[in-house]
Short mmCIF file of C-alpha atoms in Angstrom, two decimals:
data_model
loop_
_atom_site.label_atom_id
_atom_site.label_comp_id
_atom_site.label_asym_id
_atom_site.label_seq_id
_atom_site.Cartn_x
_atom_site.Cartn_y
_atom_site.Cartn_z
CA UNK A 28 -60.96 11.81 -54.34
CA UNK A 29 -60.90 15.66 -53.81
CA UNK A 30 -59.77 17.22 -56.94
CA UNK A 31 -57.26 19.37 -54.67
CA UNK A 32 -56.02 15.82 -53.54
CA UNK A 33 -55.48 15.01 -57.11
CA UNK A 34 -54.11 17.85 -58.09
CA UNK A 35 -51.37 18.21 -54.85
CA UNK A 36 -50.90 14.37 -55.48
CA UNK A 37 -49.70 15.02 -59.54
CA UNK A 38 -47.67 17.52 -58.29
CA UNK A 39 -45.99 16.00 -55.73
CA UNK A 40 -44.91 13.24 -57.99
CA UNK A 41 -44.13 15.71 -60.75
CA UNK A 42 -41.58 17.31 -58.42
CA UNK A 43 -39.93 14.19 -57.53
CA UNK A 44 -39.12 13.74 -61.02
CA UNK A 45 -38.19 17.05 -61.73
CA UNK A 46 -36.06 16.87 -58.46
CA UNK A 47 -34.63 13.54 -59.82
CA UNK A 48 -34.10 15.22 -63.68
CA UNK A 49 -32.30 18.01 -62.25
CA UNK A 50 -29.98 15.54 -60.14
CA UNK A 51 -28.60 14.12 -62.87
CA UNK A 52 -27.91 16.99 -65.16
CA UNK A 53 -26.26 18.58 -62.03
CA UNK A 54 -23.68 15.02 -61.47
CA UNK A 55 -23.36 15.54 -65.30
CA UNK A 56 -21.98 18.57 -65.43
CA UNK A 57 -20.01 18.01 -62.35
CA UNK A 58 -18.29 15.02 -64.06
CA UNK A 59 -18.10 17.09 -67.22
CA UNK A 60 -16.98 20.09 -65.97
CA UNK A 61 -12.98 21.38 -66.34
CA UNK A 62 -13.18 23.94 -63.77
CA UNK A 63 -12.65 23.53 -60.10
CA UNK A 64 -15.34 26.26 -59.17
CA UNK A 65 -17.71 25.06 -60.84
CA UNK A 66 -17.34 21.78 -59.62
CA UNK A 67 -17.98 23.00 -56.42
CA UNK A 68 -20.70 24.51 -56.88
CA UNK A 69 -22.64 21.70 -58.56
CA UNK A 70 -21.40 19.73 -55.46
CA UNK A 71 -23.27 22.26 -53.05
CA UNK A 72 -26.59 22.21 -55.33
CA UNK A 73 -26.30 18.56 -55.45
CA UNK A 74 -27.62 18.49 -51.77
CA UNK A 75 -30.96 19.57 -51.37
CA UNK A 76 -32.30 17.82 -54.54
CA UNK A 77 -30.48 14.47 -52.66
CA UNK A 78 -32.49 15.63 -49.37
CA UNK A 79 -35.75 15.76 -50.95
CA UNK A 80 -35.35 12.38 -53.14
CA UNK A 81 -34.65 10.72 -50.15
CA UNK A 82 -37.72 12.68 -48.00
CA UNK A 83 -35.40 13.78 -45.65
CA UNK A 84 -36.41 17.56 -46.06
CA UNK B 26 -3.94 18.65 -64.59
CA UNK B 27 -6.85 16.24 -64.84
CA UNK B 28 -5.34 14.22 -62.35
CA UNK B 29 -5.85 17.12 -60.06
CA UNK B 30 -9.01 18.14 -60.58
CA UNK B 31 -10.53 15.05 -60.06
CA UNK B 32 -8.40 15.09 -56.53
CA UNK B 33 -10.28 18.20 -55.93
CA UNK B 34 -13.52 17.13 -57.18
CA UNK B 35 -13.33 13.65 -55.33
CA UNK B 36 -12.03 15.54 -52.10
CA UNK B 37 -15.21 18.21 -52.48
CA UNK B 38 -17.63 15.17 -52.99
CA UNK B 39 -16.34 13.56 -49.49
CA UNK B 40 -16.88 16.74 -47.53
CA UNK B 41 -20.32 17.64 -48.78
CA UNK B 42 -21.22 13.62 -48.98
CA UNK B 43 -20.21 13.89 -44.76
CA UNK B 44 -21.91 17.37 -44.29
CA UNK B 45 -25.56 16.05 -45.59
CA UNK B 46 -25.17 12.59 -44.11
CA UNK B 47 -24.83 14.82 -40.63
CA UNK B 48 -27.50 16.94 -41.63
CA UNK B 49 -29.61 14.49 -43.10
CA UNK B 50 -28.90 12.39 -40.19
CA UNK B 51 -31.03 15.03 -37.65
CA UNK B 52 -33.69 15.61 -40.10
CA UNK B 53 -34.17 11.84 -40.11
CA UNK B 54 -33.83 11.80 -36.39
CA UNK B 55 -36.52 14.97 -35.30
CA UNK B 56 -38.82 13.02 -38.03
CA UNK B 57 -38.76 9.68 -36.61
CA UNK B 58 -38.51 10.42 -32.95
CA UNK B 59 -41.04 8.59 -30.58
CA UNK B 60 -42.23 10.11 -27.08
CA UNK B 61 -42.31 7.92 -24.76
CA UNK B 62 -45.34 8.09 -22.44
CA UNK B 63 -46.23 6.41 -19.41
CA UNK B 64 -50.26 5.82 -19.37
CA UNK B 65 -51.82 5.91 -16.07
CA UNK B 66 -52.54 3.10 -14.24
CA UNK B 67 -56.11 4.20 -14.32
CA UNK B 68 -56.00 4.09 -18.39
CA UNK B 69 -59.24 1.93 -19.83
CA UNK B 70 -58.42 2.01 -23.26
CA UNK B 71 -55.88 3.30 -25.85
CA UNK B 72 -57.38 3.65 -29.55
CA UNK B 73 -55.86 5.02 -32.15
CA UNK B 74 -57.67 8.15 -34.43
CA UNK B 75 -58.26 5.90 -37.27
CA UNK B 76 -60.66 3.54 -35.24
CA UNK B 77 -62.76 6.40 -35.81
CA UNK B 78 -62.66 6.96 -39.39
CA UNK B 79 -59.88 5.48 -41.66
CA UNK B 80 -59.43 8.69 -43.72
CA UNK B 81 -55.93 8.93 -41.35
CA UNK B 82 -54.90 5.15 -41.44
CA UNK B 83 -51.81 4.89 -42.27
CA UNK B 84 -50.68 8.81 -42.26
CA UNK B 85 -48.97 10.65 -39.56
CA UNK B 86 -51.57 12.10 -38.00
CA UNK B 87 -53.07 9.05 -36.85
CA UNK B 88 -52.48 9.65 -33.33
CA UNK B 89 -52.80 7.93 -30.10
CA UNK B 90 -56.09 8.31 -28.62
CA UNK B 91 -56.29 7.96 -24.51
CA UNK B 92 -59.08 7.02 -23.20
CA UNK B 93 -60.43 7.14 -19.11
CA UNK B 94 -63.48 5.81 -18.74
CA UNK B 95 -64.79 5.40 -15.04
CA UNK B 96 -67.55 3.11 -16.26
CA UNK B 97 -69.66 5.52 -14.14
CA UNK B 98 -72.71 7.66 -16.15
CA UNK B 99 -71.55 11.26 -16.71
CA UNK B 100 -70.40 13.62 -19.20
CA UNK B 101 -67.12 13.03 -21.40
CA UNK B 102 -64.27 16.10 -21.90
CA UNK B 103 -61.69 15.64 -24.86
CA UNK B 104 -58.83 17.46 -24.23
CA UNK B 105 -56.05 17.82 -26.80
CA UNK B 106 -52.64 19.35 -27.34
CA UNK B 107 -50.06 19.84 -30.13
CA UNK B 108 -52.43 21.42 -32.54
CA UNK B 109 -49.38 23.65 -32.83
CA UNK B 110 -46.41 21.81 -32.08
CA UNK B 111 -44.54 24.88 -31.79
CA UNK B 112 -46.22 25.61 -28.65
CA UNK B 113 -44.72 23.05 -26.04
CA UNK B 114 -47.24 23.54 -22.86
CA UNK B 115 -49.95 21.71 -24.98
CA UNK B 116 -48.48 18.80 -25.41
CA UNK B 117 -46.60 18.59 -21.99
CA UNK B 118 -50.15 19.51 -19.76
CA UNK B 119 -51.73 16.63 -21.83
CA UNK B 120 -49.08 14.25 -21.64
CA UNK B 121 -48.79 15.01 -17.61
CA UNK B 122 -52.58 14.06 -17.48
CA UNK B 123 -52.47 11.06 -19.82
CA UNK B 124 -49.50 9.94 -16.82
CA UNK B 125 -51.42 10.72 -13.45
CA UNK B 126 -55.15 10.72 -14.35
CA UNK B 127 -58.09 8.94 -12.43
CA UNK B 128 -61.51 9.32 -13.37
CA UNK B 129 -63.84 8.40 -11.13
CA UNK B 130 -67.06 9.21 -12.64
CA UNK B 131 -67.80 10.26 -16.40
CA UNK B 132 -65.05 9.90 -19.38
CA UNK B 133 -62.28 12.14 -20.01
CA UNK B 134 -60.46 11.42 -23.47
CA UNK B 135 -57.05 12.91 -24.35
CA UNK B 136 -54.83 13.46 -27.38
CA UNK B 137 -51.45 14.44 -26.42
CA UNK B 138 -50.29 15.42 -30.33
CA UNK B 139 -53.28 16.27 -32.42
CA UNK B 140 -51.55 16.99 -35.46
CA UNK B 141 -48.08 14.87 -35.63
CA UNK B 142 -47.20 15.77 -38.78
CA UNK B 143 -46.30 19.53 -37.70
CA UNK B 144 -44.47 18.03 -34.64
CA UNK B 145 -41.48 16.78 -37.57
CA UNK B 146 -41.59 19.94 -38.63
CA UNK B 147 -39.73 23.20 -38.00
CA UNK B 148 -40.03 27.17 -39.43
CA UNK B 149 -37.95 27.87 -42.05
CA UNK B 150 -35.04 30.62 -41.01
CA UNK B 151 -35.83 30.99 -37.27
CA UNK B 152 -33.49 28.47 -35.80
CA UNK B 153 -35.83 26.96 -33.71
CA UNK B 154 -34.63 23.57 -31.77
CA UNK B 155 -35.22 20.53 -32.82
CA UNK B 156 -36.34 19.12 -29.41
CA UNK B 157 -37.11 20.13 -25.65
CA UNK B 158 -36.34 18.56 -22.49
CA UNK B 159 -37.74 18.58 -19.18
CA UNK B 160 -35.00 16.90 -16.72
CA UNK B 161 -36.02 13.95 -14.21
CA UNK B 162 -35.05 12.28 -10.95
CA UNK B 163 -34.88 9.40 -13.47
CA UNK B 164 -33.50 11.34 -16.76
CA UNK B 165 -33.97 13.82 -19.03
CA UNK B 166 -37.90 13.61 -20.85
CA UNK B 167 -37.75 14.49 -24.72
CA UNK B 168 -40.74 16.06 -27.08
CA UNK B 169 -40.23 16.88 -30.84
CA UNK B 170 -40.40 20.74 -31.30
CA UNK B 171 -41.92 21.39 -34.32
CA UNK B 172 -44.10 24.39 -36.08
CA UNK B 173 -47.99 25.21 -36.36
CA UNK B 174 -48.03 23.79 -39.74
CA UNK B 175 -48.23 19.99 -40.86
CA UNK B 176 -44.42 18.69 -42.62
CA UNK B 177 -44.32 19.25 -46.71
CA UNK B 178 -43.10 15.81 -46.53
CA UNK B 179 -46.76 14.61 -45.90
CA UNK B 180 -49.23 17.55 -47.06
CA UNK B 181 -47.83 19.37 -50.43
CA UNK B 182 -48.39 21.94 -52.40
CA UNK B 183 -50.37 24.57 -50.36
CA UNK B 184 -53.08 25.71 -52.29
CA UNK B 185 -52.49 29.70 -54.11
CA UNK B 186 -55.47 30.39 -51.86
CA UNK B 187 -56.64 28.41 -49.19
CA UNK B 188 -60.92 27.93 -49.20
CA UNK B 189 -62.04 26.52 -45.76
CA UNK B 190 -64.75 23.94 -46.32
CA UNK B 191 -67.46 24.20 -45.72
CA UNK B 192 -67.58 28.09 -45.38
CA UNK B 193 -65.77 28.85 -48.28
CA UNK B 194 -64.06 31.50 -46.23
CA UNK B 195 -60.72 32.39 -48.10
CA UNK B 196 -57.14 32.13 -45.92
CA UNK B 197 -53.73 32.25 -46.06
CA UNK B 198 -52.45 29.47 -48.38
CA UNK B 199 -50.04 27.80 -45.68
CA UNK B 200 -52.97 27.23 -43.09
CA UNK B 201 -53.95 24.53 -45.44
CA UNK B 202 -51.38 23.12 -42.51
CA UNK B 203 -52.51 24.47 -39.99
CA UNK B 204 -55.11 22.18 -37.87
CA UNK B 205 -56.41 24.97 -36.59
CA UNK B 206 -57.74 26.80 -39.78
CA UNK B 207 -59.70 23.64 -41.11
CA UNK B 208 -62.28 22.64 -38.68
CA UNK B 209 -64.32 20.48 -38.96
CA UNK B 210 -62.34 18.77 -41.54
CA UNK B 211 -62.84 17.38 -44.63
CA UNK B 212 -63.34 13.48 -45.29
CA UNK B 213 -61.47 13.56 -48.43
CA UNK B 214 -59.16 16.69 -48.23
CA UNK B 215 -55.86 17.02 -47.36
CA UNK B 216 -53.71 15.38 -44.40
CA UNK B 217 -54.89 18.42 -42.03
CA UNK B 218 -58.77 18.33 -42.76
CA UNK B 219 -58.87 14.85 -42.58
CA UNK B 220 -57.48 15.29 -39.05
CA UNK B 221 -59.79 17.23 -38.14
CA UNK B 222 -62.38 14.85 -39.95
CA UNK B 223 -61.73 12.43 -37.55
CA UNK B 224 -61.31 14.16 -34.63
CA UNK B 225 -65.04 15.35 -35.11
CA UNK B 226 -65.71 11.45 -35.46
CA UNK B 227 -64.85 10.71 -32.70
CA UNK B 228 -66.48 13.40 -30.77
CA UNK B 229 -69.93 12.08 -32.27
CA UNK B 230 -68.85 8.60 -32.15
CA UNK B 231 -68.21 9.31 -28.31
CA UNK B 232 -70.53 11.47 -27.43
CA UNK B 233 -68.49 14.16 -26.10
CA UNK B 234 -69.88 17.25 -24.03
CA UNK B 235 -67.16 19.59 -23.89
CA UNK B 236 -63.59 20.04 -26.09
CA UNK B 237 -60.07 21.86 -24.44
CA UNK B 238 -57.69 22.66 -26.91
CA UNK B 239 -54.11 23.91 -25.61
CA UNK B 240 -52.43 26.42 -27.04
CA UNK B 241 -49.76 29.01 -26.42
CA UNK B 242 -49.49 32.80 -27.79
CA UNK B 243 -46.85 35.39 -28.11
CA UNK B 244 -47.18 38.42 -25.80
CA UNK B 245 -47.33 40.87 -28.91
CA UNK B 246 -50.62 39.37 -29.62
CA UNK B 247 -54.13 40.30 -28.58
CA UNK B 248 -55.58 36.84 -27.91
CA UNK B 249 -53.19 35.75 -24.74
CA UNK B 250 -53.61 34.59 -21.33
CA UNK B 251 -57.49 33.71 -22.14
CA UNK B 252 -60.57 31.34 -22.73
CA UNK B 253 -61.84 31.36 -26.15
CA UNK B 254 -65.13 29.70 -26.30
CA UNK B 255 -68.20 28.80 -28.29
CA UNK B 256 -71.33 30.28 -27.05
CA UNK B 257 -72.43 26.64 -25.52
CA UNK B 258 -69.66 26.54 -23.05
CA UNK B 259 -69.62 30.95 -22.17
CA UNK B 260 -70.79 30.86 -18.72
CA UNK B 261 -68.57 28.19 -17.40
CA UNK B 262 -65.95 29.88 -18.99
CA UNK B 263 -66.94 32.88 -17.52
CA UNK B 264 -66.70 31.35 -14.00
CA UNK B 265 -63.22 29.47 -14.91
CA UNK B 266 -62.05 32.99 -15.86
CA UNK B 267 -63.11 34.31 -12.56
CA UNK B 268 -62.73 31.72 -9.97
CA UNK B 269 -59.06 31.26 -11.03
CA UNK B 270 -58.26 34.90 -11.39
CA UNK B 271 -59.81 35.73 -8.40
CA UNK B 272 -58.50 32.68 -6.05
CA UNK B 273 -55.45 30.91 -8.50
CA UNK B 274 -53.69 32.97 -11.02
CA UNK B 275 -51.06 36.40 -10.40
CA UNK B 276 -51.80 36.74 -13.77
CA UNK B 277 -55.45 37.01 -14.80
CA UNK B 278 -57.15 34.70 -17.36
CA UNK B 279 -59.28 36.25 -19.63
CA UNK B 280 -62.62 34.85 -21.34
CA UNK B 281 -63.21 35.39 -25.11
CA UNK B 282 -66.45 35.01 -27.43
CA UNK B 283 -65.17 32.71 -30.62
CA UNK B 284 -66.18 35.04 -33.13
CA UNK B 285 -69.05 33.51 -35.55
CA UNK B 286 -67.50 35.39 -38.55
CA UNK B 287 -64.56 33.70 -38.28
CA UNK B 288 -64.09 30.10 -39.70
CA UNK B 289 -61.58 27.10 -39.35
CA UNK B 290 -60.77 27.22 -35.58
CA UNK B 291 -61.91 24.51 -32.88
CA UNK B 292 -63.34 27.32 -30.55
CA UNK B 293 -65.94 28.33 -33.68
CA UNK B 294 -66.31 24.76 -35.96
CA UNK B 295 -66.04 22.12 -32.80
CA UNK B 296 -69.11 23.66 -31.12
CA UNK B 297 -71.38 24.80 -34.45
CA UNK B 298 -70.59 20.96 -36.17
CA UNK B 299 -71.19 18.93 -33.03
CA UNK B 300 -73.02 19.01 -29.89
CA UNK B 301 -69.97 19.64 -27.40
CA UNK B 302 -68.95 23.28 -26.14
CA UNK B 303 -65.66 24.08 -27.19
CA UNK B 304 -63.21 25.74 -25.71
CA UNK B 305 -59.50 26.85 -26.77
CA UNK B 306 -57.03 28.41 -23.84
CA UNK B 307 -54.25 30.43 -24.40
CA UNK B 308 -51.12 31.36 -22.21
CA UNK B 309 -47.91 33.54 -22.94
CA UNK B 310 -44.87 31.85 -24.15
CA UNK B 311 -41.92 34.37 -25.29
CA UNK B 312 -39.90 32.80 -27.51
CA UNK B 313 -43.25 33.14 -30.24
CA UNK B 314 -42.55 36.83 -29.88
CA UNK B 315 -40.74 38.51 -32.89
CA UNK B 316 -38.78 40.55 -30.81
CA UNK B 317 -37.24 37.93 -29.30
CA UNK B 318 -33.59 37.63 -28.51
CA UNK B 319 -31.98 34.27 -29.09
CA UNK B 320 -33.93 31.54 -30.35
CA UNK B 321 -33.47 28.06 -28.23
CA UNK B 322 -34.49 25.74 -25.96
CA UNK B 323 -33.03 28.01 -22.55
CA UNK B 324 -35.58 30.62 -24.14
CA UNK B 325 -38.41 27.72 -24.73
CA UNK B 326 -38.15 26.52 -21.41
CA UNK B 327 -38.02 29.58 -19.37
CA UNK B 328 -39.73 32.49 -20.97
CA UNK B 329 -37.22 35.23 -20.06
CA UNK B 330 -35.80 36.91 -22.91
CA UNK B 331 -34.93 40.78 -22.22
CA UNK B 332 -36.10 42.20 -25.88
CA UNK B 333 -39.74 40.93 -24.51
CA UNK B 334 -39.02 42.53 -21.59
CA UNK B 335 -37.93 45.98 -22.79
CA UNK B 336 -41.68 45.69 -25.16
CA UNK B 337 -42.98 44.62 -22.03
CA UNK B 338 -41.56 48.42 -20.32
CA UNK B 339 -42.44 50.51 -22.91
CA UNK B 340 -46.45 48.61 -22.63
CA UNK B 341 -45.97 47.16 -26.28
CA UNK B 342 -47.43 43.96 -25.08
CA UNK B 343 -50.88 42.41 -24.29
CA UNK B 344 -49.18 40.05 -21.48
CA UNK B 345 -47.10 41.19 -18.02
CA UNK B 346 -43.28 40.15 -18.12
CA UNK B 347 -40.54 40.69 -15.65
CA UNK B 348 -37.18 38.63 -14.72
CA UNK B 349 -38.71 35.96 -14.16
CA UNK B 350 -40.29 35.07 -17.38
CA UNK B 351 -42.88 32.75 -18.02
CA UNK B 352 -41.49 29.19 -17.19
CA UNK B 353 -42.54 26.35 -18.56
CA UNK B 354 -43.87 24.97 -15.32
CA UNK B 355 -46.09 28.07 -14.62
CA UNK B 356 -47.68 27.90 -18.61
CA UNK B 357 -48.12 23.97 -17.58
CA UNK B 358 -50.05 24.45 -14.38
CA UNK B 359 -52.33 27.72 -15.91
CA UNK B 360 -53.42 24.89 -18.77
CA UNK B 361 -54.19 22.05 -16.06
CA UNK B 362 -55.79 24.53 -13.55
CA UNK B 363 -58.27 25.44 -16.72
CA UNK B 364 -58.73 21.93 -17.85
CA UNK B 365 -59.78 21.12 -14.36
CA UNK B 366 -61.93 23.87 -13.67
CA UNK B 367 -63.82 23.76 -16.59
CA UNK B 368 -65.28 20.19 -15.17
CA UNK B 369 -65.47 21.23 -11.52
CA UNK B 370 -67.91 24.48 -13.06
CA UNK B 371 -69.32 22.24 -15.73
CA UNK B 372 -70.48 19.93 -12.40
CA UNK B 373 -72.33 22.75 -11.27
CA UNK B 374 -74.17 24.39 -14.19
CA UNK B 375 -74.48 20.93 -16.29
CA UNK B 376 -75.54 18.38 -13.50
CA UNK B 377 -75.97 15.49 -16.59
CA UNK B 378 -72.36 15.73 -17.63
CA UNK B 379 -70.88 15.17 -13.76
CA UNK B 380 -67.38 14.17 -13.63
CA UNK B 381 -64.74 13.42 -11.01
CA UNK B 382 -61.15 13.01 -11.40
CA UNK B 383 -58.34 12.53 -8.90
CA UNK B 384 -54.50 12.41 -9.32
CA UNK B 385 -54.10 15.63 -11.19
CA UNK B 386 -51.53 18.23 -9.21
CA UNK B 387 -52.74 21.80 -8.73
CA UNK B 388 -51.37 24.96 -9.99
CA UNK B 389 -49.89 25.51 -6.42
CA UNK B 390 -48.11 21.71 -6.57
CA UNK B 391 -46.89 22.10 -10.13
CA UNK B 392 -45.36 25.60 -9.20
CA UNK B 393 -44.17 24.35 -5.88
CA UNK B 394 -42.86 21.15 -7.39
CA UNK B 395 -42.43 21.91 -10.92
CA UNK B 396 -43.19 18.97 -13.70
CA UNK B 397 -40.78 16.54 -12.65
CA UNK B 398 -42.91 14.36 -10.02
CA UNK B 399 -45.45 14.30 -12.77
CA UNK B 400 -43.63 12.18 -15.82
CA UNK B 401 -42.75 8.53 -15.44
CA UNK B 402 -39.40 6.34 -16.31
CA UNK B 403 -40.60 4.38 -19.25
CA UNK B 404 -37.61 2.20 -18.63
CA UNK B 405 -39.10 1.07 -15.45
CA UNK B 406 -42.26 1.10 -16.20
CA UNK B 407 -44.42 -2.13 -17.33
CA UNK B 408 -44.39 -2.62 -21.13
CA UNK B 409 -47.62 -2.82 -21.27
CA UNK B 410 -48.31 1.01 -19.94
CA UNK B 411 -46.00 2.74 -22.22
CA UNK B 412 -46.74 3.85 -25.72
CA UNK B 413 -45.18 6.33 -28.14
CA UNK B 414 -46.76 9.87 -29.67
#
């Protein structure tokens, strides 16, 4: 294998789990949180980690 | 007050839950979308690029391969389109000769979307459609619009710095993407140069004399409206370029050295890493232009847009424009009037590589009928003659 292959390939799975890490913290402080802005904010940010965890984008 | 927040919180969670379901919804749509095409009846054989090499089993890219062999000794032409989905009379002149071609002596090969991937794509920020239509007597005929680079779903990161192989010639790190910045490909690279990879497999593996690959250009741009070619194929396509100015075109086509200096393109790599002449046209399509006005498929479709016009006025372009545009049915014909030149000269000045082919329109039918005529009901047509790009 192509060590750029490689490389992009660690990455790319890297990212998923960073994607998925940063998923959860957002729900958690969405649950957590006591303010109604807020909420919606982590609501809106919510989306395009959802997106690329399910390769839509 | 808990009570209510969580109303609010469970309320917000519906909406944006039903906004990226829609969204998500026509991403997952323009991704998994299958054109429908309607093979000739004159068809021999349908492979697909992997049967060449297996570096694109299994990926997106490993794309229908069309083949029309007459059985009778001649030369063989592979024609392709889509190497930038974003530029719509590629893949509609190839599909229109996958539908309606006879080949009566040599072999003529086709790939209608050379590199898929970018056809589920789109550019970021310029609102560009998702698909484009052509309407029927029988209905309305879909393609995917997509951009000149392959999907970050299948081919990511880019590279800080893209190095083409084998040159080592440094480019822009998105044309890592871009099938027509990695010629000849790259057995073990990424999705694009593997593309490529095979594509040159198959041109050995076939024997092929001469390459066509479509493209459009926006009329701010120098290389428009022309024939680039690899010094093997130059003086057909200096007879192309004149016969169908002089007897064909209102607007001339040009002829173009591919420039040895410059690396990655099919014009340059197809020609120096095989033994087929290659040649790359180009013809005007608006909507590319930055200048542009709005951004859809009306635009797409018919090439008028009056910001290209006023550039057009003031001589800011490299292309003629006026109120009629440049419809999709006039870019169509000026690709098929090339293809088919470029074996009627070929005939002539390479009597080894002879071949014939019947049931392609002219540019005077296509302009007189428009596209229509040319694309078949796949819902009427036998099973067995329709496959999906």
């Amino acid at each position: 294998m192509d060590i750029l292959v490689l490389i992009n390939t660690i990455i790319t799975v890297c990212t998923y789990a960073v994607a998925l890490f940063f998923l959860i913290a957002i729900v958690r402080s969405f649950l957590r949180t006591k303010k109604i802005q807020d909420a919606l904010v982590y609501c809106i940010i919510m989306v395009p980690f959802i997106l690329r965890l399910l390769r839509l984008k | 007050m808990d009570k209510k927040l969580n109303l609010i919180k469970s309320i917000a969670l519906c909406v944006i839950a039903f906004c990226m379901a829609v969204a998500g919804y026509l991403f997952w749509e323009h991704r998994n979308y299958k054109e429908p095409v309607v093979v000739s009846e004159y068809i021999t054989e349908v492979k697909k690029l992997s049967d060449y090499s297996d570096v694109v089993k299994g990926t997106v890219n490993d794309s229908n391969v069309y083949i029309f062999d007459s059985g009778v000794e001649g030369g063989t032409f592979l024609i392709w389109g889509s190497t930038h989905p974003e530029e719509p009379a590629g893949v509609m002149a190839a599909s229109l000769m996958v539908e309606n071609l006879k080949v009566t002596q040599g072999k003529v090969i086709i790939i209608d979307r050379e590199n898929n991937s970018a056809s589920t794509n789109t550019r970021v920020g310029e609102a560009y459609p998702r698909f484009f239509t052509y309407e029927t007597e029988w209905g309305t005929k879909i393609w995917r619009f997509g951009d000149r680079h392959a999907n970050q779903l299948d081919s990511w990161p880019d590279p800080e710095v893209y190095i083409h192989y084998p040159s080592g010639q440094t480019l822009a790190n998105v044309d890592i993407r871009n099938t027509n910045r990695n010629w000849p490909g790259k057995a073990n690279g990424l999705l694009t140069e593997r593309t490529n990879y095979a594509v040159m497999e198959l041109i050995r593996q076939e024997g092929v004399d001469m390459t066509l690959d479509f493209h459009e250009a926006e009329l701010e741009y120098t290389v428009e409206n022309t024939i680039v070619v690899h010094e093997k194929g130059q003086a057909v396509a200096a007879m192309v370029s004149m016969d169908l100015t002089a007897n064909t075109f209102d607007v001339p086509v040009g002829m173009e050295f591919s420039p040895t200096a410059l690396h990655g393109l099919s014009h340059r790599e197809v020609g120096d890493y095989s033994d087929a002449a290659s040649y790359l046209v180009e013809v005007a399509e608006p909507m590319l232009d930055r200048i542009r006005g709005i951004t859809d498929e009306e635009l797409l479709m018919s090439g008028k847009d009056r910001f290209v016009m006023m550039a057009g006025d003031r001589g800011l372009l490299y292309a003629p424009i006026d109120e009629n545009g440049w419809p999709i049915e006039k870019r169509v014909a000026r690709h098929i009037a090339v293809a088919t030149k470029i074996i009627e000269v070929n005939n002539t000045v390479n009597p080894d590589q002879v071949i014939t082919i019947e049931g392609i329109p002219t540019y005077e039918e296509i302009m007189a009928n428009g596209l229509a005529p040319y694309y078949h009901n796949p819902a009427t047509a036998p099973a067995e003659r329709v496959y999906y790009d």
